[in-house]
Amino acid sequence: MRGSLLPWAAAAAVVCLLGRLMALGTAGTGEALQVHIICFNFETVRVTWNVSEPSGENLTFFYTFDSGEAYGQCTHYILRRGLTAGCILDFQDQVLHFSIRNATHALFTHSQWASFYLKPGAPRNLSFQWQQEKVAVTCPGLAHGGLLYEVQLRSNFDAAWQSKEEETCNVHIEGLDAEKCYCLRARVKTTEAAYGPDSYPGDWSEVSCWYGGLPSDLCPDVPISPGFPRFILICSLVALLTLCLVLLSLWKLGRVRNLLVPTVPDPKSSFSGLFEQHQGNFQEWMKDAQNVAHLPRTGSGGGELDCGPEEALVVQVAKTATALDSLSRSSEEGQPPGGCSQLFRRPPQSGPVVSLGGFEFVMSDGSYVML
Amino acid sequence: TFSDVLLFVLSDFFRKIFILQLAGLVLTYNFTDCDFEKIKQKYQKTIYNDLKEYMNGAKSTQFNSTVSCNNKSDCLAEIERLTFSAPRGCAPLAREAFALRTRATFALQCPGYSRTQTNNTQAAKKTKEREITTKKCLEQVSQLLGLWGRFCRTLWKR
């Protein structure tokens, strides 16, 4: 009797098993379906699908969190171009059994822990307690284990964020500088041991900046870090020095050019003191030269005075012709011409007197000296 | 008579059922008194790596999860059942690294656990050598990963 019961029990089990398979359906062949699951912050689960060859028909989504209960249809579909493309359902930390079906059969069936697709939300109500060189970042943690609360901070001297993680939303960071401005942000991360390999890191909170323990709108721009490369500094100095040398050589080159190809003759050598003492005023120079170059009263050995080469001087006098006539008449009367200085001993009547080669000339406005 | 025979058979049947159920109660450990936090830490640090190594690159999410649990004790009970059971198509996993560490962790963190496992330990010694990892074995271990994850999520600090 006992042995006859076993075949009946086996037959009943097979029937039940087949029924369950028919209810669940099997993965369809011929219609590739890409399914994407994401669980938002333990609140909602979004299941979306993408048909590689759209047939234009609406697919239906059936699911349950209890393997012992029958599947129920989705009540909140996501539509794309008028056709169902996903479903949003409430989260439960249980195995999600679901099936995506068309009018005739199930195209996709799967069962998996909904938490394995978790994406935590950004931490809310962050609070910061500053104590000189430390800060404690706290927030209401999520009521689920296996999470990490990450806080990142960066000062205006740091190029990258520094991270610290704790298992609770109570992260203490020490070793800070009270004189620096710090910006902080936080997020929730999942551990693979508790949430599997397909979960997502949470979103970052808003960045909060602090200076001296007080909130600041933002930290100043990141200045050049103290560790400014010495190489760049040296290169800058070398470049500056090179530029100076180039400019110096260009200036020197100009002097060399002027030396080789002078554009204007330099009269300094011919008239000593004309520019240095008289600033180019030739008439003043002439006065000075007259005072300096005096004629000796007795020549050496009673010889005739050297009045200079007459052929080098051309003196043209316009208004003093009568003086010359009288001078020539007096010389014809027998007065010896001895000494140039004797010929022009008459005091000047008007204007300056120019003495050249022993001769003295009274200069007027209309007279000039050409050399 | 036929009714006497039926009564005899059924009573014998139900008596055996009762005995088996009783034996199950005796051999099943109650995990309510365990140090769950330390078990969780041990899992995160060592047992998880052993399970991942056994999976050898296969993702647990590619298999259907068919076993679930609700609370800490329930999860540990399911973990123990799957770790030391021998499903069809897969040799017993009791000699695997993750199983040995699981047993040691339970023995250390659950008062009285080791005494209930004496007979089971003797039975494990008689098992065959590890066979080639089959898909069934990977599916079994993926169930364990799901249960352990659920166990971790039930433990959170305020």
Short mmCIF file of C-alpha atoms in Angstrom, two decimals:
data_model
loop_
_atom_site.label_atom_id
_atom_site.label_comp_id
_atom_site.label_asym_id
_atom_site.label_seq_id
_atom_site.Cartn_x
_atom_site.Cartn_y
_atom_site.Cartn_z
CA MET A 1 0.00 0.00 0.00
CA ARG A 2 2.74 2.35 0.91
CA GLY A 3 4.53 1.69 -2.28
CA SER A 4 1.44 2.47 -4.36
CA LEU A 5 1.19 5.96 -2.88
CA LEU A 6 4.54 7.02 -4.16
CA PRO A 7 3.72 7.04 -7.88
CA TRP A 8 0.64 9.14 -7.21
CA ALA A 9 2.67 11.64 -5.20
CA ALA A 10 5.27 11.81 -7.90
CA ALA A 11 2.66 12.38 -10.57
CA ALA A 12 1.07 15.16 -8.53
CA ALA A 13 4.43 16.85 -8.06
CA VAL A 14 5.16 16.76 -11.77
CA VAL A 15 1.81 18.29 -12.60
CA CYS A 16 2.34 21.11 -10.10
CA LEU A 17 5.79 21.78 -11.40
CA LEU A 18 4.65 21.94 -14.99
CA GLY A 19 1.83 24.27 -14.03
CA ARG A 20 4.20 26.60 -12.33
CA LEU A 21 6.46 26.66 -15.34
CA MET A 22 3.52 27.42 -17.60
CA ALA A 23 2.41 30.23 -15.34
CA LEU A 24 5.83 31.74 -15.27
CA GLY A 25 6.50 31.24 -18.91
CA THR A 26 9.86 30.72 -20.42
CA ALA A 27 12.31 33.10 -21.94
CA GLY A 28 11.06 33.77 -25.41
CA THR A 29 13.04 32.92 -28.44
CA GLY A 30 13.11 35.14 -31.47
CA GLU A 31 12.42 38.36 -29.58
CA ALA A 32 15.51 39.69 -27.82
CA LEU A 33 14.63 41.75 -24.77
CA GLN A 34 17.03 43.90 -22.83
CA VAL A 35 15.90 44.48 -19.28
CA HIS A 36 17.30 47.08 -16.91
CA ILE A 37 16.51 47.23 -13.21
CA ILE A 38 17.33 50.00 -10.75
CA CYS A 39 16.16 50.45 -7.19
CA PHE A 40 16.03 54.06 -6.02
CA ASN A 41 17.01 54.53 -2.40
CA PHE A 42 14.99 51.58 -1.07
CA GLU A 43 11.81 53.35 -2.19
CA THR A 44 10.92 52.36 -5.73
CA VAL A 45 12.06 49.82 -8.27
CA ARG A 46 12.12 50.73 -11.95
CA VAL A 47 12.18 47.90 -14.47
CA THR A 48 12.56 48.95 -18.10
CA TRP A 49 12.83 46.88 -21.22
CA ASN A 50 13.92 47.49 -24.76
CA VAL A 51 12.79 45.31 -27.61
CA SER A 52 15.40 44.95 -30.32
CA GLU A 53 12.76 44.40 -33.01
CA PRO A 54 9.67 46.38 -32.05
CA SER A 55 6.54 44.56 -33.02
CA GLY A 56 4.24 47.42 -32.12
CA GLU A 57 2.47 45.53 -29.36
CA ASN A 58 2.24 46.42 -25.71
CA LEU A 59 4.08 44.12 -23.31
CA THR A 60 2.72 43.44 -19.86
CA PHE A 61 4.68 43.23 -16.64
CA PHE A 62 3.77 40.74 -13.89
CA TYR A 63 5.57 40.50 -10.59
CA THR A 64 5.49 39.37 -6.97
CA PHE A 65 7.76 39.59 -3.95
CA ASP A 66 6.38 36.43 -2.42
CA SER A 67 7.09 33.22 -4.27
CA GLY A 68 4.05 31.67 -2.68
CA GLU A 69 1.65 34.23 -4.13
CA ALA A 70 0.36 34.66 -7.63
CA TYR A 71 1.79 37.31 -9.90
CA GLY A 72 0.11 40.66 -10.13
CA GLN A 73 0.19 43.08 -13.04
CA CYS A 74 2.02 46.38 -12.94
CA THR A 75 -0.10 49.37 -12.05
CA HIS A 76 2.35 52.11 -13.08
CA TYR A 77 3.71 51.59 -16.56
CA ILE A 78 6.37 53.66 -18.28
CA LEU A 79 5.40 54.48 -21.84
CA ARG A 80 7.67 55.17 -24.77
CA ARG A 81 6.14 56.16 -28.12
CA GLY A 82 2.78 55.01 -26.85
CA LEU A 83 3.95 51.51 -25.93
CA THR A 84 4.82 50.07 -22.54
CA ALA A 85 8.56 50.28 -21.87
CA GLY A 86 8.82 49.75 -18.14
CA CYS A 87 7.17 49.55 -14.76
CA ILE A 88 7.65 51.37 -11.47
CA LEU A 89 6.77 49.46 -8.33
CA ASP A 90 7.25 49.86 -4.60
CA PHE A 91 10.39 48.42 -3.09
CA GLN A 92 10.59 45.43 -0.79
CA ASP A 93 13.85 43.92 0.39
CA GLN A 94 12.89 40.53 -0.98
CA VAL A 95 13.37 38.53 -4.12
CA LEU A 96 11.52 40.15 -7.00
CA HIS A 97 9.96 37.55 -9.26
CA PHE A 98 8.81 39.11 -12.51
CA SER A 99 7.75 38.20 -16.01
CA ILE A 100 7.39 40.32 -19.12
CA ARG A 101 4.82 38.94 -21.51
CA ASN A 102 3.22 39.65 -24.80
CA ALA A 103 -0.22 38.47 -25.83
CA THR A 104 0.81 34.87 -26.27
CA HIS A 105 3.74 33.98 -24.05
CA ALA A 106 6.36 35.26 -21.59
CA LEU A 107 9.33 36.91 -23.20
CA PHE A 108 11.48 37.33 -20.12
CA THR A 109 11.32 35.84 -16.64
CA HIS A 110 13.69 36.38 -13.80
CA SER A 111 13.94 36.35 -10.01
CA GLN A 112 16.46 38.40 -8.13
CA TRP A 113 16.89 40.39 -4.95
CA ALA A 114 15.65 43.92 -5.60
CA SER A 115 18.44 45.30 -3.38
CA PHE A 116 21.02 44.02 -5.82
CA TYR A 117 20.11 46.94 -8.09
CA LEU A 118 20.17 49.62 -5.42
CA LYS A 119 21.13 53.21 -6.10
CA PRO A 120 21.14 55.12 -2.80
CA GLY A 121 19.89 58.67 -2.77
CA ALA A 122 22.01 61.66 -1.77
CA PRO A 123 22.33 62.10 2.01
CA ARG A 124 19.78 64.50 3.41
CA ASN A 125 19.99 66.94 6.28
CA LEU A 126 23.76 66.93 6.53
CA SER A 127 25.12 68.68 9.58
CA PHE A 128 28.67 69.81 10.25
CA GLN A 129 30.17 70.28 13.71
CA TRP A 130 33.51 72.07 13.67
CA GLN A 131 36.02 71.93 16.47
CA GLN A 132 39.17 73.79 15.56
CA GLU A 133 41.04 71.17 13.52
CA LYS A 134 38.24 68.57 13.27
CA VAL A 135 34.86 68.30 11.70
CA ALA A 136 32.11 65.77 12.27
CA VAL A 137 29.69 65.19 9.41
CA THR A 138 26.43 63.54 10.42
CA CYS A 139 23.11 62.76 8.82
CA PRO A 140 20.14 60.47 9.38
CA GLY A 141 21.43 57.16 8.09
CA LEU A 142 19.43 54.70 6.03
CA ALA A 143 17.80 51.84 7.91
CA HIS A 144 19.76 49.23 6.02
CA GLY A 145 23.11 47.62 6.66
CA GLY A 146 25.97 47.01 4.32
CA LEU A 147 26.27 50.70 3.35
CA LEU A 148 29.19 53.07 3.54
CA TYR A 149 28.93 56.82 4.07
CA GLU A 150 31.64 58.64 2.21
CA VAL A 151 32.63 62.24 2.91
CA GLN A 152 34.99 64.12 0.64
CA LEU A 153 36.65 67.40 1.42
CA ARG A 154 38.95 69.72 -0.40
CA SER A 155 40.66 72.92 0.63
CA ASN A 156 41.58 75.75 -1.68
CA PHE A 157 45.12 74.38 -1.65
CA ASP A 158 44.18 70.86 -2.69
CA ALA A 159 43.95 69.76 -6.30
CA ALA A 160 41.83 66.67 -5.55
CA TRP A 161 39.19 65.54 -3.10
CA GLN A 162 40.21 63.60 0.01
CA SER A 163 37.91 60.77 1.06
CA LYS A 164 36.86 59.11 4.28
CA GLU A 165 34.26 56.37 4.75
CA GLU A 166 32.39 55.04 7.75
CA GLU A 167 29.66 52.48 8.24
CA THR A 168 27.43 55.07 9.82
CA CYS A 169 26.64 58.61 8.78
CA ASN A 170 28.93 59.99 11.43
CA VAL A 171 32.24 60.73 9.82
CA HIS A 172 34.98 62.48 11.74
CA ILE A 173 37.79 64.17 9.90
CA GLU A 174 40.80 65.45 11.79
CA GLY A 175 44.03 67.23 11.05
CA LEU A 176 42.45 70.24 9.37
CA ASP A 177 43.82 73.76 9.23
CA ALA A 178 41.59 76.38 10.79
CA GLU A 179 43.01 79.01 8.45
CA LYS A 180 41.95 77.21 5.31
CA CYS A 181 38.64 77.17 3.53
CA TYR A 182 37.17 73.68 3.05
CA CYS A 183 34.42 72.37 0.81
CA LEU A 184 32.72 69.08 1.69
CA ARG A 185 30.26 66.67 0.06
CA ALA A 186 28.86 63.29 1.01
CA ARG A 187 27.27 60.23 -0.60
CA VAL A 188 26.16 56.70 0.26
CA LYS A 189 27.91 53.72 -1.26
CA THR A 190 26.96 50.06 -1.35
CA THR A 191 29.26 47.21 -0.42
CA GLU A 192 29.48 44.35 -2.87
CA ALA A 193 29.20 41.78 -0.08
CA ALA A 194 25.71 43.03 0.82
CA TYR A 195 24.41 44.41 -2.48
CA GLY A 196 26.16 42.37 -5.12
CA PRO A 197 28.18 43.56 -8.11
CA ASP A 198 25.38 45.33 -10.02
CA SER A 199 24.44 48.03 -7.52
CA TYR A 200 25.21 51.71 -8.09
CA PRO A 201 26.93 54.36 -5.97
CA GLY A 202 24.68 57.05 -4.61
CA ASP A 203 24.43 60.65 -5.79
CA TRP A 204 26.61 63.30 -4.19
CA SER A 205 25.08 65.81 -1.86
CA GLU A 206 25.45 69.52 -2.51
CA VAL A 207 28.90 70.91 -1.87
CA SER A 208 29.12 72.83 1.39
CA CYS A 209 32.01 75.25 1.96
CA TRP A 210 33.30 76.35 5.33
CA TYR A 211 35.87 78.84 6.54
CA GLY A 212 36.86 79.07 10.17
CA GLY A 213 33.97 76.87 11.15
CA LEU A 214 31.46 79.18 9.50
CA PRO A 215 29.60 78.51 6.26
CA SER A 216 30.99 80.22 3.23
CA ASP A 217 29.43 80.65 -0.18
CA LEU A 218 32.47 79.26 -1.85
CA CYS A 219 36.16 78.92 -1.28
CA PRO A 220 38.58 81.16 -3.20
CA ASP A 221 40.02 79.88 -6.41
CA VAL A 222 42.64 77.28 -5.95
CA PRO A 223 45.95 79.14 -5.86
CA ILE A 224 49.23 77.76 -7.02
CA SER A 225 49.96 74.92 -4.70
CA PRO A 226 52.89 75.30 -2.30
CA GLY A 227 54.53 72.47 -4.06
CA PHE A 228 54.97 74.61 -7.18
CA PRO A 229 57.45 72.73 -9.25
CA ARG A 230 60.93 74.05 -8.90
CA PHE A 231 61.57 73.14 -12.48
CA ILE A 232 59.00 75.64 -13.70
CA LEU A 233 60.49 78.33 -11.47
CA ILE A 234 63.97 77.73 -12.80
CA CYS A 235 62.77 77.71 -16.37
CA SER A 236 61.02 81.01 -15.83
CA LEU A 237 64.17 82.60 -14.47
CA VAL A 238 66.24 81.26 -17.33
CA ALA A 239 63.76 82.58 -19.84
CA LEU A 240 63.80 85.99 -18.19
CA LEU A 241 67.58 86.05 -18.18
CA THR A 242 67.72 85.03 -21.81
CA LEU A 243 65.31 87.79 -22.71
CA CYS A 244 67.47 90.32 -20.92
CA LEU A 245 70.56 89.10 -22.73
CA VAL A 246 68.78 89.34 -26.07
CA LEU A 247 67.66 92.86 -25.37
CA LEU A 248 71.14 93.81 -24.28
CA SER A 249 72.68 92.36 -27.38
CA LEU A 250 70.20 94.23 -29.54
CA TRP A 251 71.11 97.45 -27.85
CA LYS A 252 74.79 96.68 -28.23
CA LEU A 253 74.19 95.80 -31.84
CA GLY A 254 72.82 99.27 -32.42
CA ARG A 255 75.95 100.82 -31.05
CA VAL A 256 78.08 98.56 -33.20
CA ARG A 257 76.06 99.48 -36.21
CA ASN A 258 76.46 103.14 -35.50
CA LEU A 259 80.14 102.62 -35.02
CA LEU A 260 80.58 100.87 -38.33
CA VAL A 261 78.31 103.02 -40.40
CA PRO A 262 78.01 106.38 -38.78
CA THR A 263 75.15 108.31 -40.18
CA VAL A 264 76.25 111.77 -39.17
CA PRO A 265 79.88 112.96 -38.92
CA ASP A 266 80.87 113.76 -35.43
CA PRO A 267 82.23 117.34 -35.22
CA LYS A 268 83.50 116.84 -31.74
CA SER A 269 86.96 116.00 -32.88
CA SER A 270 87.26 119.13 -34.94
CA PHE A 271 85.95 121.55 -32.38
CA SER A 272 87.03 120.51 -28.98
CA GLY A 273 84.62 121.62 -26.31
CA LEU A 274 81.92 122.75 -28.71
CA PHE A 275 79.33 120.28 -27.39
CA GLU A 276 80.70 119.51 -23.95
CA GLN A 277 81.07 123.09 -22.79
CA HIS A 278 78.93 125.19 -25.08
CA GLN A 279 76.20 122.68 -25.97
CA GLY A 280 76.81 123.22 -29.68
CA ASN A 281 76.65 127.02 -29.57
CA PHE A 282 79.35 127.87 -32.03
CA GLN A 283 79.33 131.60 -31.32
CA GLU A 284 79.95 130.96 -27.66
CA TRP A 285 82.64 128.53 -28.61
CA MET A 286 84.17 131.22 -30.77
CA LYS A 287 84.25 133.64 -27.83
CA ASP A 288 85.89 131.05 -25.70
CA ALA A 289 88.35 130.23 -28.41
CA GLN A 290 89.17 133.88 -28.78
CA ASN A 291 89.95 134.22 -25.12
CA VAL A 292 92.07 131.12 -25.12
CA ALA A 293 94.03 131.67 -28.32
CA HIS A 294 95.94 134.97 -27.62
CA LEU A 295 98.72 136.24 -29.92
CA PRO A 296 102.30 136.50 -28.36
CA ARG A 297 103.82 140.23 -28.35
CA THR A 298 107.36 139.18 -29.30
CA GLY A 299 108.00 136.35 -31.50
CA SER A 300 110.97 134.04 -31.13
CA GLY A 301 114.06 135.84 -32.32
CA GLY A 302 112.11 138.91 -33.36
CA GLY A 303 110.69 137.14 -36.27
CA GLU A 304 107.52 137.98 -37.97
CA LEU A 305 104.32 136.87 -36.36
CA ASP A 306 102.55 133.99 -37.90
CA CYS A 307 99.09 135.16 -38.61
CA GLY A 308 98.04 131.79 -39.83
CA PRO A 309 97.56 130.59 -43.30
CA GLU A 310 95.65 133.25 -45.05
CA GLU A 311 94.40 130.87 -47.65
CA ALA A 312 92.36 128.95 -44.98
CA LEU A 313 90.38 131.92 -43.81
CA VAL A 314 87.92 133.90 -45.85
CA VAL A 315 86.57 136.79 -43.99
CA GLN A 316 83.85 138.70 -45.62
CA VAL A 317 82.80 141.82 -43.96
CA ALA A 318 79.79 143.73 -45.19
CA LYS A 319 79.53 146.95 -43.22
CA THR A 320 83.04 147.58 -42.07
CA ALA A 321 84.54 148.36 -45.50
CA THR A 322 85.35 151.93 -44.42
CA ALA A 323 87.46 150.56 -41.58
CA LEU A 324 89.45 148.51 -43.99
CA ASP A 325 89.88 151.46 -46.38
CA SER A 326 91.17 153.56 -43.58
CA LEU A 327 93.39 150.75 -42.55
CA SER A 328 94.84 150.35 -45.99
CA ARG A 329 95.42 154.14 -46.23
CA SER A 330 97.26 154.14 -42.98
CA SER A 331 99.41 151.31 -44.11
CA GLU A 332 100.24 153.15 -47.30
CA GLU A 333 101.30 156.16 -45.22
CA GLY A 334 104.20 154.24 -44.04
CA GLN A 335 103.15 152.71 -40.87
CA PRO A 336 104.91 149.48 -40.59
CA PRO A 337 102.52 146.56 -40.60
CA GLY A 338 104.45 144.83 -37.89
CA GLY A 339 102.25 142.55 -35.84
CA CYS A 340 98.81 141.62 -36.67
CA SER A 341 97.63 142.86 -33.45
CA GLN A 342 98.85 146.37 -34.32
CA LEU A 343 96.71 146.61 -37.39
CA PHE A 344 93.48 146.21 -35.48
CA ARG A 345 94.08 147.98 -32.30
CA ARG A 346 91.11 150.17 -32.80
CA PRO A 347 88.42 149.46 -30.30
CA PRO A 348 85.23 147.83 -31.81
CA GLN A 349 82.57 150.32 -32.66
CA SER A 350 79.56 147.93 -32.31
CA GLY A 351 78.86 144.20 -31.94
CA PRO A 352 81.24 141.48 -30.95
CA VAL A 353 84.78 141.34 -32.23
CA VAL A 354 86.06 138.21 -33.88
CA SER A 355 89.79 137.60 -33.86
CA LEU A 356 91.11 135.20 -36.45
CA GLY A 357 94.71 134.73 -37.42
CA GLY A 358 95.73 137.95 -35.70
CA PHE A 359 92.96 139.92 -37.30
CA GLU A 360 90.11 141.35 -35.41
CA PHE A 361 86.75 141.89 -36.91
CA VAL A 362 83.82 143.74 -35.51
CA MET A 363 80.75 141.64 -36.03
CA SER A 364 77.42 143.17 -36.71
CA ASP A 365 74.05 141.68 -37.33
CA GLY A 366 74.65 141.40 -41.03
CA SER A 367 78.12 139.89 -40.88
CA TYR A 368 79.02 136.24 -40.52
CA VAL A 369 82.07 134.09 -40.54
CA MET A 370 82.39 131.18 -42.93
CA LEU A 371 85.17 128.64 -42.42
CA THR B 1 -10.25 -5.76 6.73
CA PHE B 2 -9.23 -3.09 4.29
CA SER B 3 -9.84 -0.31 6.75
CA ASP B 4 -7.66 -1.95 9.37
CA VAL B 5 -4.86 -2.36 6.92
CA LEU B 6 -5.21 1.27 5.81
CA LEU B 7 -5.20 2.47 9.37
CA PHE B 8 -2.09 0.46 10.12
CA VAL B 9 -0.25 1.79 7.11
CA LEU B 10 -1.20 5.36 7.69
CA SER B 11 -0.29 5.24 11.36
CA ASP B 12 3.07 3.77 10.51
CA PHE B 13 3.52 6.47 7.86
CA PHE B 14 2.61 9.31 10.11
CA ARG B 15 4.72 7.93 12.94
CA LYS B 16 7.79 8.04 10.71
CA ILE B 17 6.92 11.52 9.64
CA PHE B 18 6.66 12.55 13.25
CA ILE B 19 10.00 11.01 14.10
CA LEU B 20 11.68 12.71 11.21
CA GLN B 21 10.22 16.05 12.17
CA LEU B 22 11.39 15.57 15.71
CA ALA B 23 14.85 14.70 14.55
CA GLY B 24 14.86 17.77 12.42
CA LEU B 25 13.98 19.94 15.36
CA VAL B 26 16.79 18.44 17.37
CA LEU B 27 19.37 18.77 14.65
CA THR B 28 18.33 22.28 13.53
CA TYR B 29 20.04 24.97 15.47
CA ASN B 30 18.28 28.09 16.64
CA PHE B 31 20.37 31.05 15.60
CA THR B 32 18.65 33.64 17.75
CA ASP B 33 21.44 33.82 20.33
CA CYS B 34 24.31 34.35 17.95
CA ASP B 35 26.55 37.38 17.84
CA PHE B 36 25.21 38.64 14.52
CA GLU B 37 27.54 41.61 14.24
CA LYS B 38 30.63 39.44 14.48
CA ILE B 39 29.21 36.93 12.06
CA LYS B 40 28.56 39.80 9.63
CA GLN B 41 32.11 41.09 10.00
CA LYS B 42 33.53 37.62 9.41
CA TYR B 43 31.41 37.26 6.29
CA GLN B 44 32.46 40.64 4.89
CA LYS B 45 36.14 40.01 5.52
CA THR B 46 36.62 36.36 4.55
CA ILE B 47 33.55 34.26 3.69
CA TYR B 48 32.42 36.61 0.92
CA ASN B 49 35.82 36.36 -0.77
CA ASP B 50 35.66 32.57 -0.55
CA LEU B 51 32.23 32.54 -2.18
CA LYS B 52 33.35 34.93 -4.88
CA GLU B 53 36.38 32.78 -5.56
CA TYR B 54 34.18 29.74 -5.88
CA MET B 55 32.00 31.56 -8.41
CA ASN B 56 35.18 32.06 -10.45
CA GLY B 57 34.02 35.16 -12.27
CA ALA B 58 30.40 34.14 -12.74
CA LYS B 59 27.99 36.84 -11.55
CA SER B 60 25.47 35.80 -8.98
CA THR B 61 22.81 37.97 -10.62
CA GLN B 62 22.76 35.79 -13.72
CA PHE B 63 21.06 33.04 -11.74
CA ASN B 64 17.53 33.15 -10.48
CA SER B 65 17.23 33.64 -6.74
CA THR B 66 14.80 31.10 -5.40
CA VAL B 67 15.56 31.17 -1.69
CA SER B 68 14.87 34.15 0.54
CA CYS B 69 14.80 34.99 4.23
CA ASN B 70 13.32 37.72 6.38
CA ASN B 71 15.30 38.24 9.56
CA LYS B 72 18.75 37.52 10.94
CA SER B 73 18.02 34.12 12.46
CA ASP B 74 16.01 32.98 9.49
CA CYS B 75 18.79 33.98 7.13
CA LEU B 76 21.45 32.13 9.09
CA ALA B 77 19.29 29.04 9.17
CA GLU B 78 18.84 29.14 5.42
CA ILE B 79 22.53 29.77 4.96
CA GLU B 80 23.40 26.76 7.03
CA ARG B 81 20.93 24.59 5.17
CA LEU B 82 22.22 25.52 1.75
CA THR B 83 25.88 25.43 2.77
CA PHE B 84 25.80 21.91 4.12
CA SER B 85 23.20 20.37 1.85
CA ALA B 86 23.86 18.40 -1.30
CA PRO B 87 21.52 19.38 -4.10
CA ARG B 88 21.11 17.12 -7.05
CA GLY B 89 23.76 17.63 -9.63
CA CYS B 90 26.18 19.19 -7.19
CA ALA B 91 28.45 17.48 -4.71
CA PRO B 92 28.18 18.63 -1.12
CA LEU B 93 29.85 21.94 -0.58
CA ALA B 94 30.78 21.20 3.02
CA ARG B 95 34.46 20.83 2.25
CA GLU B 96 34.76 24.08 0.40
CA ALA B 97 36.62 26.94 2.05
CA PHE B 98 33.54 29.08 2.49
CA ALA B 99 31.72 26.17 4.14
CA LEU B 100 34.53 25.48 6.57
CA ARG B 101 34.74 29.13 7.51
CA THR B 102 30.98 29.32 7.89
CA ARG B 103 30.95 26.38 10.22
CA ALA B 104 33.84 27.78 12.24
CA THR B 105 32.13 31.18 12.48
CA PHE B 106 28.88 29.67 13.63
CA ALA B 107 30.72 27.52 16.15
CA LEU B 108 32.49 30.55 17.53
CA GLN B 109 29.66 33.07 17.55
CA CYS B 110 26.63 30.87 18.25
CA PRO B 111 26.49 29.28 21.71
CA GLY B 112 25.91 25.57 21.54
CA TYR B 113 26.19 25.35 17.75
CA SER B 114 29.14 22.94 17.63
CA ARG B 115 27.39 20.28 19.75
CA THR B 116 24.56 19.97 17.27
CA GLN B 117 26.88 19.46 14.37
CA THR B 118 28.73 16.33 15.57
CA ASN B 119 26.78 13.88 13.47
CA ASN B 120 26.79 16.18 10.49
CA THR B 121 30.54 16.53 10.71
CA GLN B 122 30.99 12.79 10.70
CA ALA B 123 28.76 12.54 7.68
CA ALA B 124 30.75 15.18 5.87
CA LYS B 125 33.92 13.17 6.22
CA LYS B 126 32.46 10.43 4.16
CA THR B 127 31.66 12.63 1.22
CA LYS B 128 33.44 12.26 -2.02
CA GLU B 129 36.19 14.49 -3.22
CA ARG B 130 35.13 17.77 -4.77
CA GLU B 131 33.79 17.28 -8.22
CA ILE B 132 34.04 19.68 -11.06
CA THR B 133 32.01 22.81 -10.33
CA THR B 134 28.76 22.51 -12.23
CA LYS B 135 26.21 25.08 -13.08
CA LYS B 136 24.05 23.66 -10.34
CA CYS B 137 26.78 24.29 -7.80
CA LEU B 138 27.21 27.85 -8.99
CA GLU B 139 23.51 28.39 -8.71
CA GLN B 140 23.61 27.03 -5.17
CA VAL B 141 26.40 29.38 -4.21
CA SER B 142 24.59 32.32 -5.82
CA GLN B 143 21.69 31.57 -3.48
CA LEU B 144 24.11 31.74 -0.58
CA LEU B 145 25.37 35.12 -1.74
CA GLY B 146 21.82 36.40 -1.82
CA LEU B 147 21.09 35.12 1.65
CA TRP B 148 24.28 36.47 3.13
CA GLY B 149 23.57 39.85 1.54
CA ARG B 150 20.11 39.91 3.03
CA PHE B 151 21.59 38.96 6.39
CA CYS B 152 24.01 41.93 6.20
CA ARG B 153 21.25 44.35 5.25
CA THR B 154 19.24 43.43 8.32
CA LEU B 155 22.09 44.65 10.52
CA TRP B 156 22.50 48.42 10.55
CA LYS B 157 23.78 50.87 13.10
CA ARG B 158 21.94 53.98 14.10
#
